[in-house]
Amino acid sequence: SQQGEEDPQALSIQEGENATMNCSYKTSINNLQWYRQNSGRGLVHLILIRSNEREKHSGRLRVTLDTSKKSSSLLITASRAADTASYFCATDARGGSNYKLTFGKGTLLTVNP
Amino acid sequence: NAGVTQTPKFQVLKTGQSMTLQCAQDMNHEYMSWYRQDPGMGLRLIHYSVGAGITDQGEVPNGYNVSRSTTEDFPLRLLSAAPSQTSVYFCASSSQLGRYEQYFGPGTRLTVT
């Protein structure tokens, strides 16, 4: 079963614009992670935010976490064509095994030059 | 460091054949996992291991076997391939699954006819 669900499923923007993707989850979590996948490649870790954190930055990435709403957002500022990829959130559910991450179905981001 | 390596990159099997997907990591990570990725489904956990000699089932374990005799290697065996196992398979490793980022291999694209 999917714990995290990304929204929207697909997003198309122009270079230089900001891109926002959302992730909702169902149960309490220890942390939430965002990954990027370029077409035909493996996933690459972007950022991890713990349940006691509300916001985290890494370069042009900004992640927020609202545990009361069980949701997270990933903002990519000043997007570039190279940001074209699928983006996945992954959650480690609190109270369950520490050893499992559950991935959402992803948001396909297309950045047009 | 090579990171996480997977072989082969592509494989075509006939229904009923068996094969082993290889995965190796050189980061001395305790935790290793196998996922399958199908269109529109995100990543689903097949099996995972928390150390040499210790494995457990994930979300979709049927039809797959794993073993972990060394820290470095975590092979995935398909006992009798079925068309439903046509997918892209990713291996990942982590210093502590769920708590820290996972490092993914490049994937194996498997087609079962």
PDB file of C-alpha atoms in Angstrom:
ATOM      1  CA  SER A   1       0.000   0.000   0.000  1.00  0.00           C
ATOM      2  CA  GLN A   2       1.217   3.500  -0.748  1.00  0.00           C
ATOM      3  CA  GLN A   3       2.005   5.619   2.277  1.00  0.00           C
ATOM      4  CA  GLY A   4       3.021   8.749   0.411  1.00  0.00           C
ATOM      5  CA  GLU A   5       1.133  10.222  -2.515  1.00  0.00           C
ATOM      6  CA  GLU A   6       2.574  13.017  -4.632  1.00  0.00           C
ATOM      7  CA  ASP A   7       0.538  15.746  -6.230  1.00  0.00           C
ATOM      8  CA  PRO A   8       0.367  16.698  -9.032  1.00  0.00           C
ATOM      9  CA  GLN A   9       1.175  13.593 -11.059  1.00  0.00           C
ATOM     10  CA  ALA A  10       2.733  15.771 -13.754  1.00  0.00           C
ATOM     11  CA  LEU A  11       3.901  19.379 -13.863  1.00  0.00           C
ATOM     12  CA  SER A  12       5.197  21.372 -16.833  1.00  0.00           C
ATOM     13  CA  ILE A  13       6.842  24.769 -16.355  1.00  0.00           C
ATOM     14  CA  GLN A  14       9.211  27.172 -18.111  1.00  0.00           C
ATOM     15  CA  GLU A  15      12.842  27.535 -17.193  1.00  0.00           C
ATOM     16  CA  GLY A  16      13.291  30.087 -14.427  1.00  0.00           C
ATOM     17  CA  GLU A  17       9.908  29.416 -12.842  1.00  0.00           C
ATOM     18  CA  ASN A  18       9.437  27.761  -9.467  1.00  0.00           C
ATOM     19  CA  ALA A  19       8.080  24.221  -9.175  1.00  0.00           C
ATOM     20  CA  THR A  20       6.109  22.992  -6.189  1.00  0.00           C
ATOM     21  CA  MET A  21       5.264  19.365  -5.544  1.00  0.00           C
ATOM     22  CA  ASN A  22       3.271  18.008  -2.651  1.00  0.00           C
ATOM     23  CA  CYS A  23       3.262  14.756  -0.752  1.00  0.00           C
ATOM     24  CA  SER A  24       0.570  13.483   1.570  1.00  0.00           C
ATOM     25  CA  TYR A  25       0.894  10.482   3.835  1.00  0.00           C
ATOM     26  CA  LYS A  26      -1.380   8.482   6.076  1.00  0.00           C
ATOM     27  CA  THR A  27       0.367   7.510   9.320  1.00  0.00           C
ATOM     28  CA  SER A  28       2.755   9.221  11.703  1.00  0.00           C
ATOM     29  CA  ILE A  29       6.332   9.247  10.473  1.00  0.00           C
ATOM     30  CA  ASN A  30       9.885   9.427  11.777  1.00  0.00           C
ATOM     31  CA  ASN A  31      11.112  11.293   8.730  1.00  0.00           C
ATOM     32  CA  LEU A  32      10.278  12.085   5.124  1.00  0.00           C
ATOM     33  CA  GLN A  33      12.699  12.011   2.224  1.00  0.00           C
ATOM     34  CA  TRP A  34      12.595  13.358  -1.331  1.00  0.00           C
ATOM     35  CA  TYR A  35      14.313  11.641  -4.242  1.00  0.00           C
ATOM     36  CA  ARG A  36      14.828  12.539  -7.897  1.00  0.00           C
ATOM     37  CA  GLN A  37      14.892  10.078 -10.777  1.00  0.00           C
ATOM     38  CA  ASN A  38      16.103  11.039 -14.204  1.00  0.00           C
ATOM     39  CA  SER A  39      14.658   9.001 -17.038  1.00  0.00           C
ATOM     40  CA  GLY A  40      16.107   5.496 -17.111  1.00  0.00           C
ATOM     41  CA  ARG A  41      18.287   6.042 -14.056  1.00  0.00           C
ATOM     42  CA  GLY A  42      18.291   5.144 -10.380  1.00  0.00           C
ATOM     43  CA  LEU A  43      16.924   7.411  -7.677  1.00  0.00           C
ATOM     44  CA  VAL A  44      19.085  10.094  -6.134  1.00  0.00           C
ATOM     45  CA  HIS A  45      18.493  11.366  -2.609  1.00  0.00           C
ATOM     46  CA  LEU A  46      17.701  15.090  -2.403  1.00  0.00           C
ATOM     47  CA  ILE A  47      16.789  15.906   1.164  1.00  0.00           C
ATOM     48  CA  LEU A  48      15.594  14.355   4.427  1.00  0.00           C
ATOM     49  CA  ILE A  49      13.386  16.168   6.907  1.00  0.00           C
ATOM     50  CA  ARG A  50      12.723  14.753  10.356  1.00  0.00           C
ATOM     51  CA  SER A  51       9.336  14.779  12.035  1.00  0.00           C
ATOM     52  CA  ASN A  52      10.401  17.489  14.490  1.00  0.00           C
ATOM     53  CA  GLU A  53      11.548  19.816  11.700  1.00  0.00           C
ATOM     54  CA  ARG A  54       9.248  22.162   9.781  1.00  0.00           C
ATOM     55  CA  GLU A  55      11.453  23.430   6.997  1.00  0.00           C
ATOM     56  CA  LYS A  56      14.756  22.541   5.397  1.00  0.00           C
ATOM     57  CA  HIS A  57      16.801  24.070   2.598  1.00  0.00           C
ATOM     58  CA  SER A  58      19.423  22.653   0.271  1.00  0.00           C
ATOM     59  CA  GLY A  59      20.594  24.898  -2.537  1.00  0.00           C
ATOM     60  CA  ARG A  60      17.550  25.672  -4.708  1.00  0.00           C
ATOM     61  CA  LEU A  61      15.422  23.139  -2.827  1.00  0.00           C
ATOM     62  CA  ARG A  62      13.094  23.980   0.019  1.00  0.00           C
ATOM     63  CA  VAL A  63      11.139  21.282   1.824  1.00  0.00           C
ATOM     64  CA  THR A  64       8.403  21.869   4.338  1.00  0.00           C
ATOM     65  CA  LEU A  65       6.720  19.364   6.613  1.00  0.00           C
ATOM     66  CA  ASP A  66       3.348  19.768   8.311  1.00  0.00           C
ATOM     67  CA  THR A  67       2.818  16.762  10.559  1.00  0.00           C
ATOM     68  CA  SER A  68      -0.642  17.991  11.635  1.00  0.00           C
ATOM     69  CA  LYS A  69      -1.783  17.796   8.005  1.00  0.00           C
ATOM     70  CA  LYS A  70       0.437  14.812   7.211  1.00  0.00           C
ATOM     71  CA  SER A  71       1.875  16.585   4.215  1.00  0.00           C
ATOM     72  CA  SER A  72       5.129  17.861   2.780  1.00  0.00           C
ATOM     73  CA  SER A  73       6.043  20.089  -0.114  1.00  0.00           C
ATOM     74  CA  LEU A  74       9.148  20.322  -2.262  1.00  0.00           C
ATOM     75  CA  LEU A  75       9.874  23.683  -3.871  1.00  0.00           C
ATOM     76  CA  ILE A  76      12.481  23.999  -6.597  1.00  0.00           C
ATOM     77  CA  THR A  77      13.309  27.635  -7.253  1.00  0.00           C
ATOM     78  CA  ALA A  78      14.593  29.097 -10.527  1.00  0.00           C
ATOM     79  CA  SER A  79      14.128  25.783 -12.316  1.00  0.00           C
ATOM     80  CA  ARG A  80      16.453  24.614 -15.059  1.00  0.00           C
ATOM     81  CA  ALA A  81      15.971  22.178 -17.926  1.00  0.00           C
ATOM     82  CA  ALA A  82      18.261  19.789 -16.033  1.00  0.00           C
ATOM     83  CA  ASP A  83      15.645  19.613 -13.247  1.00  0.00           C
ATOM     84  CA  THR A  84      13.397  17.628 -15.602  1.00  0.00           C
ATOM     85  CA  ALA A  85      12.874  14.354 -13.751  1.00  0.00           C
ATOM     86  CA  SER A  86      10.433  12.410 -11.591  1.00  0.00           C
ATOM     87  CA  TYR A  87      10.342  13.346  -7.926  1.00  0.00           C
ATOM     88  CA  PHE A  88       9.330  10.909  -5.193  1.00  0.00           C
ATOM     89  CA  CYS A  89       8.632  11.294  -1.523  1.00  0.00           C
ATOM     90  CA  ALA A  90       9.390   8.415   0.825  1.00  0.00           C
ATOM     91  CA  THR A  91       8.284   7.957   4.408  1.00  0.00           C
ATOM     92  CA  ASP A  92       9.493   5.873   7.301  1.00  0.00           C
ATOM     93  CA  ALA A  93       6.428   5.179   9.376  1.00  0.00           C
ATOM     94  CA  ARG A  94       6.688   5.749  13.110  1.00  0.00           C
ATOM     95  CA  GLY A  95       5.942   2.724  15.240  1.00  0.00           C
ATOM     96  CA  GLY A  96       6.567   0.259  12.488  1.00  0.00           C
ATOM     97  CA  SER A  97       9.826  -1.341  11.521  1.00  0.00           C
ATOM     98  CA  ASN A  98      12.670   1.125  11.191  1.00  0.00           C
ATOM     99  CA  TYR A  99      13.816  -0.743   8.168  1.00  0.00           C
ATOM    100  CA  LYS A 100      11.215   0.106   5.566  1.00  0.00           C
ATOM    101  CA  LEU A 101      10.674   3.166   3.444  1.00  0.00           C
ATOM    102  CA  THR A 102       7.483   3.565   1.474  1.00  0.00           C
ATOM    103  CA  PHE A 103       7.617   5.540  -1.768  1.00  0.00           C
ATOM    104  CA  GLY A 104       4.873   7.468  -3.474  1.00  0.00           C
ATOM    105  CA  LYS A 105       4.101   7.220  -7.182  1.00  0.00           C
ATOM    106  CA  GLY A 106       5.985  10.369  -8.051  1.00  0.00           C
ATOM    107  CA  THR A 107       5.541  13.714  -9.801  1.00  0.00           C
ATOM    108  CA  LEU A 108       6.921  14.038 -13.326  1.00  0.00           C
ATOM    109  CA  LEU A 109       8.398  17.516 -13.692  1.00  0.00           C
ATOM    110  CA  THR A 110       9.158  18.878 -17.146  1.00  0.00           C
ATOM    111  CA  VAL A 111      11.093  22.138 -17.376  1.00  0.00           C
ATOM    112  CA  ASN A 112      10.891  23.657 -20.846  1.00  0.00           C
ATOM    113  CA  PRO A 113      13.867  25.717 -22.082  1.00  0.00           C
TER     114      PRO A 113
ATOM    115  CA  ASN B   1      33.866   4.195  -4.448  1.00  0.00           C
ATOM    116  CA  ALA B   2      31.687   2.533  -7.073  1.00  0.00           C
ATOM    117  CA  GLY B   3      28.617   2.923  -4.815  1.00  0.00           C
ATOM    118  CA  VAL B   4      25.850   0.441  -5.633  1.00  0.00           C
ATOM    119  CA  THR B   5      26.325  -1.690  -8.722  1.00  0.00           C
ATOM    120  CA  GLN B   6      23.788  -3.938 -10.404  1.00  0.00           C
ATOM    121  CA  THR B   7      24.144  -6.553 -13.103  1.00  0.00           C
ATOM    122  CA  PRO B   8      22.860  -7.163 -15.671  1.00  0.00           C
ATOM    123  CA  LYS B   9      21.435  -3.881 -16.994  1.00  0.00           C
ATOM    124  CA  PHE B  10      18.969  -5.637 -19.277  1.00  0.00           C
ATOM    125  CA  GLN B  11      17.609  -9.170 -19.304  1.00  0.00           C
ATOM    126  CA  VAL B  12      14.974 -11.055 -21.270  1.00  0.00           C
ATOM    127  CA  LEU B  13      13.642 -14.293 -19.818  1.00  0.00           C
ATOM    128  CA  LYS B  14      11.107 -16.833 -20.947  1.00  0.00           C
ATOM    129  CA  THR B  15       8.287 -17.767 -18.593  1.00  0.00           C
ATOM    130  CA  GLY B  16       9.486 -20.386 -16.129  1.00  0.00           C
ATOM    131  CA  GLN B  17      13.178 -19.586 -16.368  1.00  0.00           C
ATOM    132  CA  SER B  18      15.140 -18.643 -13.280  1.00  0.00           C
ATOM    133  CA  MET B  19      17.832 -16.046 -12.830  1.00  0.00           C
ATOM    134  CA  THR B  20      19.692 -13.995 -10.253  1.00  0.00           C
ATOM    135  CA  LEU B  21      19.982 -10.227 -10.271  1.00  0.00           C
ATOM    136  CA  GLN B  22      23.237  -9.159  -8.699  1.00  0.00           C
ATOM    137  CA  CYS B  23      23.711  -6.198  -6.372  1.00  0.00           C
ATOM    138  CA  ALA B  24      26.881  -5.079  -4.630  1.00  0.00           C
ATOM    139  CA  GLN B  25      27.882  -2.041  -2.581  1.00  0.00           C
ATOM    140  CA  ASP B  26      31.276  -0.876  -1.378  1.00  0.00           C
ATOM    141  CA  MET B  27      30.162   1.596   1.303  1.00  0.00           C
ATOM    142  CA  ASN B  28      30.036  -0.937   4.143  1.00  0.00           C
ATOM    143  CA  HIS B  29      26.302  -0.314   4.545  1.00  0.00           C
ATOM    144  CA  GLU B  30      24.387  -2.651   6.799  1.00  0.00           C
ATOM    145  CA  TYR B  31      21.018  -2.129   5.130  1.00  0.00           C
ATOM    146  CA  MET B  32      20.202  -3.246   1.603  1.00  0.00           C
ATOM    147  CA  SER B  33      16.899  -3.423  -0.229  1.00  0.00           C
ATOM    148  CA  TRP B  34      15.373  -4.540  -3.497  1.00  0.00           C
ATOM    149  CA  TYR B  35      12.557  -2.581  -5.153  1.00  0.00           C
ATOM    150  CA  ARG B  36      10.605  -3.006  -8.328  1.00  0.00           C
ATOM    151  CA  GLN B  37       9.291  -0.055 -10.304  1.00  0.00           C
ATOM    152  CA  ASP B  38       6.313  -0.383 -12.588  1.00  0.00           C
ATOM    153  CA  PRO B  39       4.688   2.418 -14.599  1.00  0.00           C
ATOM    154  CA  GLY B  40       2.371   4.461 -12.425  1.00  0.00           C
ATOM    155  CA  MET B  41       3.174   2.404  -9.313  1.00  0.00           C
ATOM    156  CA  GLY B  42       6.215   4.080  -7.843  1.00  0.00           C
ATOM    157  CA  LEU B  43       8.709   1.830  -6.071  1.00  0.00           C
ATOM    158  CA  ARG B  44       7.575  -1.206  -4.144  1.00  0.00           C
ATOM    159  CA  LEU B  45       9.790  -2.998  -1.653  1.00  0.00           C
ATOM    160  CA  ILE B  46      10.427  -6.675  -2.438  1.00  0.00           C
ATOM    161  CA  HIS B  47      12.918  -7.803   0.231  1.00  0.00           C
ATOM    162  CA  TYR B  48      15.388  -6.106   2.497  1.00  0.00           C
ATOM    163  CA  SER B  49      18.302  -7.008   4.743  1.00  0.00           C
ATOM    164  CA  VAL B  50      19.529  -5.368   7.933  1.00  0.00           C
ATOM    165  CA  GLY B  51      22.866  -7.171   7.907  1.00  0.00           C
ATOM    166  CA  ALA B  52      24.678 -10.286   6.782  1.00  0.00           C
ATOM    167  CA  GLY B  53      22.511 -13.329   7.421  1.00  0.00           C
ATOM    168  CA  ILE B  54      19.349 -11.303   8.124  1.00  0.00           C
ATOM    169  CA  THR B  55      16.640 -10.744   5.528  1.00  0.00           C
ATOM    170  CA  ASP B  56      12.940  -9.949   5.621  1.00  0.00           C
ATOM    171  CA  GLN B  57      10.030  -9.548   3.264  1.00  0.00           C
ATOM    172  CA  GLY B  58       8.756  -6.286   1.923  1.00  0.00           C
ATOM    173  CA  GLU B  59       5.493  -5.399   0.248  1.00  0.00           C
ATOM    174  CA  VAL B  60       5.697  -7.710  -2.792  1.00  0.00           C
ATOM    175  CA  PRO B  61       7.952 -10.705  -1.948  1.00  0.00           C
ATOM    176  CA  ASN B  62       6.144 -13.506  -3.791  1.00  0.00           C
ATOM    177  CA  GLY B  63       8.213 -15.133  -6.522  1.00  0.00           C
ATOM    178  CA  TYR B  64      11.510 -13.745  -5.235  1.00  0.00           C
ATOM    179  CA  ASN B  65      14.203 -15.062  -2.913  1.00  0.00           C
ATOM    180  CA  VAL B  66      17.130 -13.283  -1.317  1.00  0.00           C
ATOM    181  CA  SER B  67      20.105 -14.130   0.840  1.00  0.00           C
ATOM    182  CA  ARG B  68      22.842 -12.016   2.399  1.00  0.00           C
ATOM    183  CA  SER B  69      26.030 -13.937   3.059  1.00  0.00           C
ATOM    184  CA  THR B  70      28.293 -10.866   3.032  1.00  0.00           C
ATOM    185  CA  THR B  71      27.847  -7.171   3.837  1.00  0.00           C
ATOM    186  CA  GLU B  72      28.666  -6.252   0.230  1.00  0.00           C
ATOM    187  CA  ASP B  73      26.330  -8.501  -1.786  1.00  0.00           C
ATOM    188  CA  PHE B  74      22.559  -8.889  -1.880  1.00  0.00           C
ATOM    189  CA  PRO B  75      21.390 -11.007  -4.842  1.00  0.00           C
ATOM    190  CA  LEU B  76      17.748 -11.301  -5.842  1.00  0.00           C
ATOM    191  CA  ARG B  77      16.628 -14.634  -7.268  1.00  0.00           C
ATOM    192  CA  LEU B  78      13.619 -15.179  -9.495  1.00  0.00           C
ATOM    193  CA  LEU B  79      12.706 -18.826  -9.075  1.00  0.00           C
ATOM    194  CA  SER B  80      10.287 -19.255 -11.996  1.00  0.00           C
ATOM    195  CA  ALA B  81       9.853 -16.071 -13.989  1.00  0.00           C
ATOM    196  CA  ALA B  82       6.355 -14.874 -14.875  1.00  0.00           C
ATOM    197  CA  PRO B  83       5.255 -12.038 -17.203  1.00  0.00           C
ATOM    198  CA  SER B  84       4.006 -10.161 -14.104  1.00  0.00           C
ATOM    199  CA  GLN B  85       7.635  -9.844 -13.025  1.00  0.00           C
ATOM    200  CA  THR B  86       8.441  -7.689 -16.050  1.00  0.00           C
ATOM    201  CA  SER B  87       9.703  -4.539 -14.367  1.00  0.00           C
ATOM    202  CA  VAL B  88      12.705  -2.408 -13.546  1.00  0.00           C
ATOM    203  CA  TYR B  89      14.502  -3.614 -10.432  1.00  0.00           C
ATOM    204  CA  PHE B  90      16.512  -1.348  -8.173  1.00  0.00           C
ATOM    205  CA  CYS B  91      18.855  -2.263  -5.383  1.00  0.00           C
ATOM    206  CA  ALA B  92      19.591   0.266  -2.649  1.00  0.00           C
ATOM    207  CA  SER B  93      21.799   0.465   0.398  1.00  0.00           C
ATOM    208  CA  SER B  94      21.846   2.646   3.482  1.00  0.00           C
ATOM    209  CA  SER B  95      23.764   3.010   6.688  1.00  0.00           C
ATOM    210  CA  GLN B  96      20.414   2.806   8.463  1.00  0.00           C
ATOM    211  CA  LEU B  97      17.275   2.291   6.439  1.00  0.00           C
ATOM    212  CA  GLY B  98      14.623   4.865   7.046  1.00  0.00           C
ATOM    213  CA  ARG B  99      16.856   7.025   9.180  1.00  0.00           C
ATOM    214  CA  TYR B 100      19.264   8.044   6.463  1.00  0.00           C
ATOM    215  CA  GLU B 101      19.404   8.399   2.719  1.00  0.00           C
ATOM    216  CA  GLN B 102      19.410   5.380   0.479  1.00  0.00           C
ATOM    217  CA  TYR B 103      21.880   4.974  -2.355  1.00  0.00           C
ATOM    218  CA  PHE B 104      20.387   3.382  -5.446  1.00  0.00           C
ATOM    219  CA  GLY B 105      21.943   1.286  -8.167  1.00  0.00           C
ATOM    220  CA  PRO B 106      21.298   2.038 -11.859  1.00  0.00           C
ATOM    221  CA  GLY B 107      18.636  -0.663 -12.170  1.00  0.00           C
ATOM    222  CA  THR B 108      18.018  -3.846 -14.135  1.00  0.00           C
ATOM    223  CA  ARG B 109      15.318  -3.819 -16.785  1.00  0.00           C
ATOM    224  CA  LEU B 110      13.755  -7.279 -16.906  1.00  0.00           C
ATOM    225  CA  THR B 111      11.319  -8.518 -19.540  1.00  0.00           C
ATOM    226  CA  VAL B 112       9.598 -11.878 -19.155  1.00  0.00           C
ATOM    227  CA  THR B 113       7.941 -13.229 -22.290  1.00  0.00           C
TER     228      THR B 113
END
